[in-house]
PDB file of C-alpha atoms in Angstrom:
ATOM      1  CA  MET A  64     254.639  62.739 -18.134  1.00 51.00           C
ATOM      2  CA  ALA A  65     252.902  64.784 -16.887  1.00 61.00           C
ATOM      3  CA  ASP A  66     255.486  65.705 -13.667  1.00 86.00           C
ATOM      4  CA  LEU A  67     258.463  65.841 -15.972  1.00 94.00           C
ATOM      5  CA  ILE A  68     260.491  69.010 -16.449  1.00 96.00           C
ATOM      6  CA  ILE A  69     263.476  69.456 -19.137  1.00 98.00           C
ATOM      7  CA  ARG A  70     265.278  72.893 -18.296  1.00 98.00           C
ATOM      8  CA  PRO A  71     269.204  74.091 -18.863  1.00 98.00           C
ATOM      9  CA  ALA A  72     271.551  72.615 -15.803  1.00 98.00           C
ATOM     10  CA  THR A  73     272.219  74.757 -12.541  1.00 97.00           C
ATOM     11  CA  GLU A  74     275.134  74.806 -10.539  1.00 97.00           C
ATOM     12  CA  ALA A  75     273.320  73.787  -7.366  1.00 97.00           C
ATOM     13  CA  ASP A  76     272.351  70.282  -9.977  1.00 98.00           C
ATOM     14  CA  LEU A  77     275.993  69.488 -11.166  1.00 98.00           C
ATOM     15  CA  PRO A  78     276.512  66.826  -7.696  1.00 97.00           C
ATOM     16  CA  ALA A  79     273.631  65.050  -8.247  1.00 97.00           C
ATOM     17  CA  VAL A  80     273.460  65.602 -12.962  1.00 98.00           C
ATOM     18  CA  GLY A  81     277.492  63.610 -11.545  1.00 96.00           C
ATOM     19  CA  SER A  82     276.020  61.033  -9.483  1.00 96.00           C
ATOM     20  CA  VAL A  83     272.955  59.795 -12.181  1.00 96.00           C
ATOM     21  CA  THR A  84     275.043  59.761 -14.642  1.00 95.00           C
ATOM     22  CA  VAL A  85     277.583  57.672 -13.182  1.00 94.00           C
ATOM     23  CA  GLU A  86     274.635  55.074 -11.520  1.00 93.00           C
ATOM     24  CA  ALA A  87     273.083  55.311 -14.867  1.00 92.00           C
ATOM     25  CA  TYR A  88     276.107  53.368 -16.361  1.00 90.00           C
ATOM     26  CA  VAL A  89     277.520  51.385 -13.806  1.00 90.00           C
ATOM     27  CA  THR A  90     274.083  50.304 -12.944  1.00 87.00           C
ATOM     28  CA  ASP A  91     273.802  48.612 -16.666  1.00 82.00           C
ATOM     29  CA  GLY A  92     276.973  47.395 -16.701  1.00 78.00           C
ATOM     30  CA  PHE A  93     279.036  49.846 -18.944  1.00 84.00           C
ATOM     31  CA  VAL A  94     281.319  50.953 -15.760  1.00 83.00           C
ATOM     32  CA  GLY A  95     282.773  50.399 -13.159  1.00 76.00           C
ATOM     33  CA  ALA A  96     282.580  52.648  -9.822  1.00 71.00           C
ATOM     34  CA  HIS A  97     285.795  53.176  -9.780  1.00 72.00           C
ATOM     35  CA  ASP A  98     287.140  53.388 -13.761  1.00 82.00           C
ATOM     36  CA  GLY A  99     288.229  56.035 -15.186  1.00 84.00           C
ATOM     37  CA  TYR A 100     285.671  56.074 -17.131  1.00 89.00           C
ATOM     38  CA  ALA A 101     282.909  57.068 -13.980  1.00 90.00           C
ATOM     39  CA  THR A 102     285.038  60.230 -12.922  1.00 91.00           C
ATOM     40  CA  VAL A 103     284.514  61.340 -16.729  1.00 93.00           C
ATOM     41  CA  LEU A 104     280.411  61.203 -16.127  1.00 94.00           C
ATOM     42  CA  ALA A 105     280.858  62.125 -12.409  1.00 94.00           C
ATOM     43  CA  ASP A 106     282.182  65.173 -13.755  1.00 96.00           C
ATOM     44  CA  ALA A 107     279.276  67.657 -14.718  1.00 98.00           C
ATOM     45  CA  GLU A 108     280.364  71.209 -13.837  1.00 97.00           C
ATOM     46  CA  SER A 109     283.650  70.088 -17.170  1.00 97.00           C
ATOM     47  CA  ARG A 110     280.512  69.104 -19.514  1.00 97.00           C
ATOM     48  CA  PHE A 111     278.777  72.692 -17.977  1.00 98.00           C
ATOM     49  CA  ARG A 112     281.295  74.511 -18.957  1.00 97.00           C
ATOM     50  CA  ALA A 113     281.859  73.822 -22.291  1.00 97.00           C
ATOM     51  CA  ALA A 114     278.731  72.437 -23.362  1.00 97.00           C
ATOM     52  CA  GLU A 115     275.116  72.741 -22.593  1.00 97.00           C
ATOM     53  CA  LEU A 116     274.095  70.251 -19.439  1.00 98.00           C
ATOM     54  CA  LEU A 117     269.752  69.198 -19.614  1.00 98.00           C
ATOM     55  CA  VAL A 118     268.317  68.380 -16.756  1.00 98.00           C
ATOM     56  CA  ALA A 119     264.913  66.252 -16.505  1.00 98.00           C
ATOM     57  CA  GLN A 120     263.615  66.982 -12.435  1.00 97.00           C
ATOM     58  CA  ASP A 121     259.917  66.142 -11.091  1.00 94.00           C
ATOM     59  CA  GLU A 122     257.655  68.783  -9.580  1.00 92.00           C
ATOM     60  CA  SER A 123     259.491  67.673  -6.350  1.00 93.00           C
ATOM     61  CA  GLY A 124     263.049  69.406  -7.766  1.00 93.00           C
ATOM     62  CA  THR A 125     264.841  65.855  -8.059  1.00 95.00           C
ATOM     63  CA  VAL A 126     267.247  65.410 -10.401  1.00 97.00           C
ATOM     64  CA  LEU A 127     265.862  62.723 -13.376  1.00 97.00           C
ATOM     65  CA  GLY A 128     268.601  62.618 -15.515  1.00 98.00           C
ATOM     66  CA  SER A 129     270.482  64.823 -17.528  1.00 98.00           C
ATOM     67  CA  VAL A 130     271.846  65.041 -21.637  1.00 98.00           C
ATOM     68  CA  THR A 131     275.189  66.980 -22.740  1.00 98.00           C
ATOM     69  CA  VAL A 132     274.302  68.999 -25.955  1.00 98.00           C
ATOM     70  CA  VAL A 133     277.253  69.620 -27.995  1.00 97.00           C
ATOM     71  CA  ARG A 134     278.337  71.882 -31.232  1.00 97.00           C
ATOM     72  CA  PRO A 135     281.122  70.600 -34.049  1.00 97.00           C
ATOM     73  CA  GLY A 136     284.550  71.622 -32.667  1.00 96.00           C
ATOM     74  CA  THR A 137     283.684  72.133 -28.921  1.00 96.00           C
ATOM     75  CA  PRO A 138     285.736  70.405 -26.136  1.00 95.00           C
ATOM     76  CA  TYR A 139     282.859  67.231 -25.879  1.00 96.00           C
ATOM     77  CA  ALA A 140     282.248  66.526 -29.738  1.00 97.00           C
ATOM     78  CA  GLU A 141     283.225  63.237 -30.698  1.00 96.00           C
ATOM     79  CA  ILE A 142     281.663  62.645 -34.118  1.00 97.00           C
ATOM     80  CA  SER A 143     279.597  66.074 -34.672  1.00 97.00           C
ATOM     81  CA  ARG A 144     280.257  68.072 -38.872  1.00 96.00           C
ATOM     82  CA  PRO A 145     279.000  71.725 -39.481  1.00 96.00           C
ATOM     83  CA  GLY A 146     275.748  71.747 -39.173  1.00 95.00           C
ATOM     84  CA  GLU A 147     275.167  69.113 -36.641  1.00 96.00           C
ATOM     85  CA  LEU A 148     273.897  68.962 -32.989  1.00 97.00           C
ATOM     86  CA  GLU A 149     275.746  66.286 -31.375  1.00 98.00           C
ATOM     87  CA  PHE A 150     274.527  64.815 -27.843  1.00 98.00           C
ATOM     88  CA  ARG A 151     275.774  63.001 -25.064  1.00 96.00           C
ATOM     89  CA  MET A 152     276.203  60.786 -22.301  1.00 96.00           C
ATOM     90  CA  LEU A 153     272.369  60.779 -22.186  1.00 97.00           C
ATOM     91  CA  ALA A 154     271.948  59.393 -18.645  1.00 96.00           C
ATOM     92  CA  VAL A 155     268.466  57.852 -16.118  1.00 96.00           C
ATOM     93  CA  SER A 156     268.256  56.959 -12.766  1.00 95.00           C
ATOM     94  CA  ALA A 157     267.612  53.588 -12.280  1.00 91.00           C
ATOM     95  CA  ALA A 158     264.113  54.985 -10.000  1.00 92.00           C
ATOM     96  CA  ALA A 159     263.085  56.953 -12.538  1.00 94.00           C
ATOM     97  CA  ARG A 160     263.793  54.354 -15.941  1.00 91.00           C
ATOM     98  CA  GLY A 161     260.379  53.337 -17.915  1.00 91.00           C
ATOM     99  CA  ARG A 162     258.981  56.783 -17.710  1.00 92.00           C
ATOM    100  CA  GLY A 163     259.753  58.730 -20.568  1.00 95.00           C
ATOM    101  CA  VAL A 164     262.956  60.576 -19.067  1.00 97.00           C
ATOM    102  CA  GLY A 165     265.291  59.684 -21.925  1.00 96.00           C
ATOM    103  CA  GLU A 166     262.926  60.301 -25.105  1.00 97.00           C
ATOM    104  CA  ALA A 167     262.007  63.683 -22.981  1.00 97.00           C
ATOM    105  CA  LEU A 168     265.460  64.788 -22.647  1.00 98.00           C
ATOM    106  CA  VAL A 169     266.433  63.436 -26.499  1.00 97.00           C
ATOM    107  CA  ARG A 170     263.534  65.666 -28.316  1.00 97.00           C
ATOM    108  CA  ALA A 171     264.758  68.950 -26.234  1.00 97.00           C
ATOM    109  CA  VAL A 172     267.838  67.769 -27.653  1.00 98.00           C
ATOM    110  CA  PHE A 173     265.932  68.284 -30.788  1.00 97.00           C
ATOM    111  CA  ASP A 174     265.029  71.863 -29.691  1.00 97.00           C
ATOM    112  CA  ARG A 175     268.048  72.585 -29.477  1.00 97.00           C
ATOM    113  CA  ALA A 176     268.788  71.513 -32.945  1.00 97.00           C
ATOM    114  CA  ARG A 177     266.210  73.014 -34.560  1.00 95.00           C
ATOM    115  CA  ALA A 178     267.178  76.292 -32.766  1.00 96.00           C
ATOM    116  CA  ALA A 179     270.545  76.033 -33.527  1.00 95.00           C
ATOM    117  CA  GLY A 180     269.832  75.760 -37.055  1.00 95.00           C
ATOM    118  CA  ALA A 181     271.060  72.211 -37.144  1.00 96.00           C
ATOM    119  CA  THR A 182     270.107  69.411 -39.704  1.00 94.00           C
ATOM    120  CA  HIS A 183     271.190  66.405 -38.202  1.00 96.00           C
ATOM    121  CA  VAL A 184     271.219  65.601 -34.498  1.00 98.00           C
ATOM    122  CA  VAL A 185     274.691  62.923 -34.632  1.00 98.00           C
ATOM    123  CA  LEU A 186     275.524  60.572 -31.304  1.00 98.00           C
ATOM    124  CA  SER A 187     277.994  57.614 -31.137  1.00 97.00           C
ATOM    125  CA  SER A 188     276.754  55.145 -27.985  1.00 95.00           C
ATOM    126  CA  SER A 189     278.819  51.905 -27.055  1.00 92.00           C
ATOM    127  CA  GLU A 190     278.018  49.124 -29.021  1.00 92.00           C
ATOM    128  CA  LYS A 191     276.342  47.816 -26.043  1.00 90.00           C
ATOM    129  CA  MET A 192     273.976  49.777 -25.344  1.00 92.00           C
ATOM    130  CA  LEU A 193     271.045  48.052 -26.829  1.00 92.00           C
ATOM    131  CA  ALA A 194     268.331  49.801 -25.240  1.00 91.00           C
ATOM    132  CA  ALA A 195     269.535  53.242 -25.609  1.00 93.00           C
ATOM    133  CA  HIS A 196     269.676  52.461 -29.413  1.00 95.00           C
ATOM    134  CA  ARG A 197     266.083  50.492 -29.201  1.00 95.00           C
ATOM    135  CA  LEU A 198     265.027  54.444 -27.738  1.00 95.00           C
ATOM    136  CA  TYR A 199     266.645  55.583 -31.310  1.00 97.00           C
ATOM    137  CA  GLU A 200     265.126  54.010 -33.469  1.00 96.00           C
ATOM    138  CA  ARG A 201     262.307  54.423 -31.838  1.00 96.00           C
ATOM    139  CA  LEU A 202     262.367  58.132 -32.271  1.00 96.00           C
ATOM    140  CA  GLY A 203     263.903  58.210 -36.286  1.00 96.00           C
ATOM    141  CA  PHE A 204     267.551  58.045 -35.553  1.00 97.00           C
ATOM    142  CA  THR A 205     270.037  55.026 -38.051  1.00 96.00           C
ATOM    143  CA  ARG A 206     273.181  53.964 -37.691  1.00 96.00           C
ATOM    144  CA  LEU A 207     275.507  56.573 -39.375  1.00 95.00           C
ATOM    145  CA  PRO A 208     278.080  53.212 -39.791  1.00 96.00           C
ATOM    146  CA  GLU A 209     280.762  55.362 -41.834  1.00 96.00           C
ATOM    147  CA  ARG A 210     281.243  56.937 -38.253  1.00 96.00           C
ATOM    148  CA  ASP A 211     281.506  54.377 -36.098  1.00 97.00           C
ATOM    149  CA  TRP A 212     284.644  54.535 -34.484  1.00 95.00           C
ATOM    150  CA  THR A 213     287.054  52.882 -31.219  1.00 94.00           C
ATOM    151  CA  PRO A 214     288.182  55.679 -28.252  1.00 90.00           C
ATOM    152  CA  LEU A 215     290.100  52.857 -26.741  1.00 87.00           C
ATOM    153  CA  PRO A 216     290.973  49.239 -27.146  1.00 89.00           C
ATOM    154  CA  GLY A 217     287.540  46.912 -26.351  1.00 86.00           C
ATOM    155  CA  VAL A 218     285.811  50.524 -26.553  1.00 88.00           C
ATOM    156  CA  ASN A 219     283.662  50.192 -30.051  1.00 92.00           C
ATOM    157  CA  LEU A 220     281.047  53.015 -30.649  1.00 94.00           C
ATOM    158  CA  VAL A 221     278.606  52.374 -33.393  1.00 96.00           C
ATOM    159  CA  ALA A 222     277.649  56.244 -34.972  1.00 97.00           C
ATOM    160  CA  TYR A 223     273.930  57.722 -35.032  1.00 97.00           C
ATOM    161  CA  ALA A 224     271.936  60.181 -37.205  1.00 97.00           C
ATOM    162  CA  TYR A 225     268.121  62.115 -37.140  1.00 97.00           C
ATOM    163  CA  GLY A 226     268.378  64.098 -39.794  1.00 87.00           C
ATOM    164  CA  THR A 227     265.654  66.402 -41.427  1.00 74.00           C
ATOM    165  CA  PRO A 228     263.274  67.870 -40.884  1.00 71.00           C
ATOM    166  CA  LEU A 229     264.081  68.462 -37.246  1.00 65.00           C
TER     167      LEU A 229
END
């Protein structure tokens, strides 16, 4: 996408980031608009303060998607270990799907990992997020079943890793 810009989020972006993230998860049926996790997804400000929040925007400045980049041992880390970078809450607005936004955001995470000297990028994803899994596998991620986990009954998360060379 020639008109796509990936950059660190600013405070002005946070309402749009929260909205796009909730919209993406609700549209795909992964959460209900009033589920507890929807509140977490909407809280872009907390992610902005505790992690690195990247946005994808078009040339008009409209936020099309976002991703949260997480270092091990920080508040949003789930499965990362020393030497790894993790990402969470990758989201693309319904209107921007199929335009390479998700891939561009993941590639920006690779750039962050290289800059940080990380050897791997890891993530966990709902077992139901099959379109996301196809993206990860197409980009070279492999399953990391030993780190699969269940944060709540009925919520099964599968782990993926992308390794050296980044």
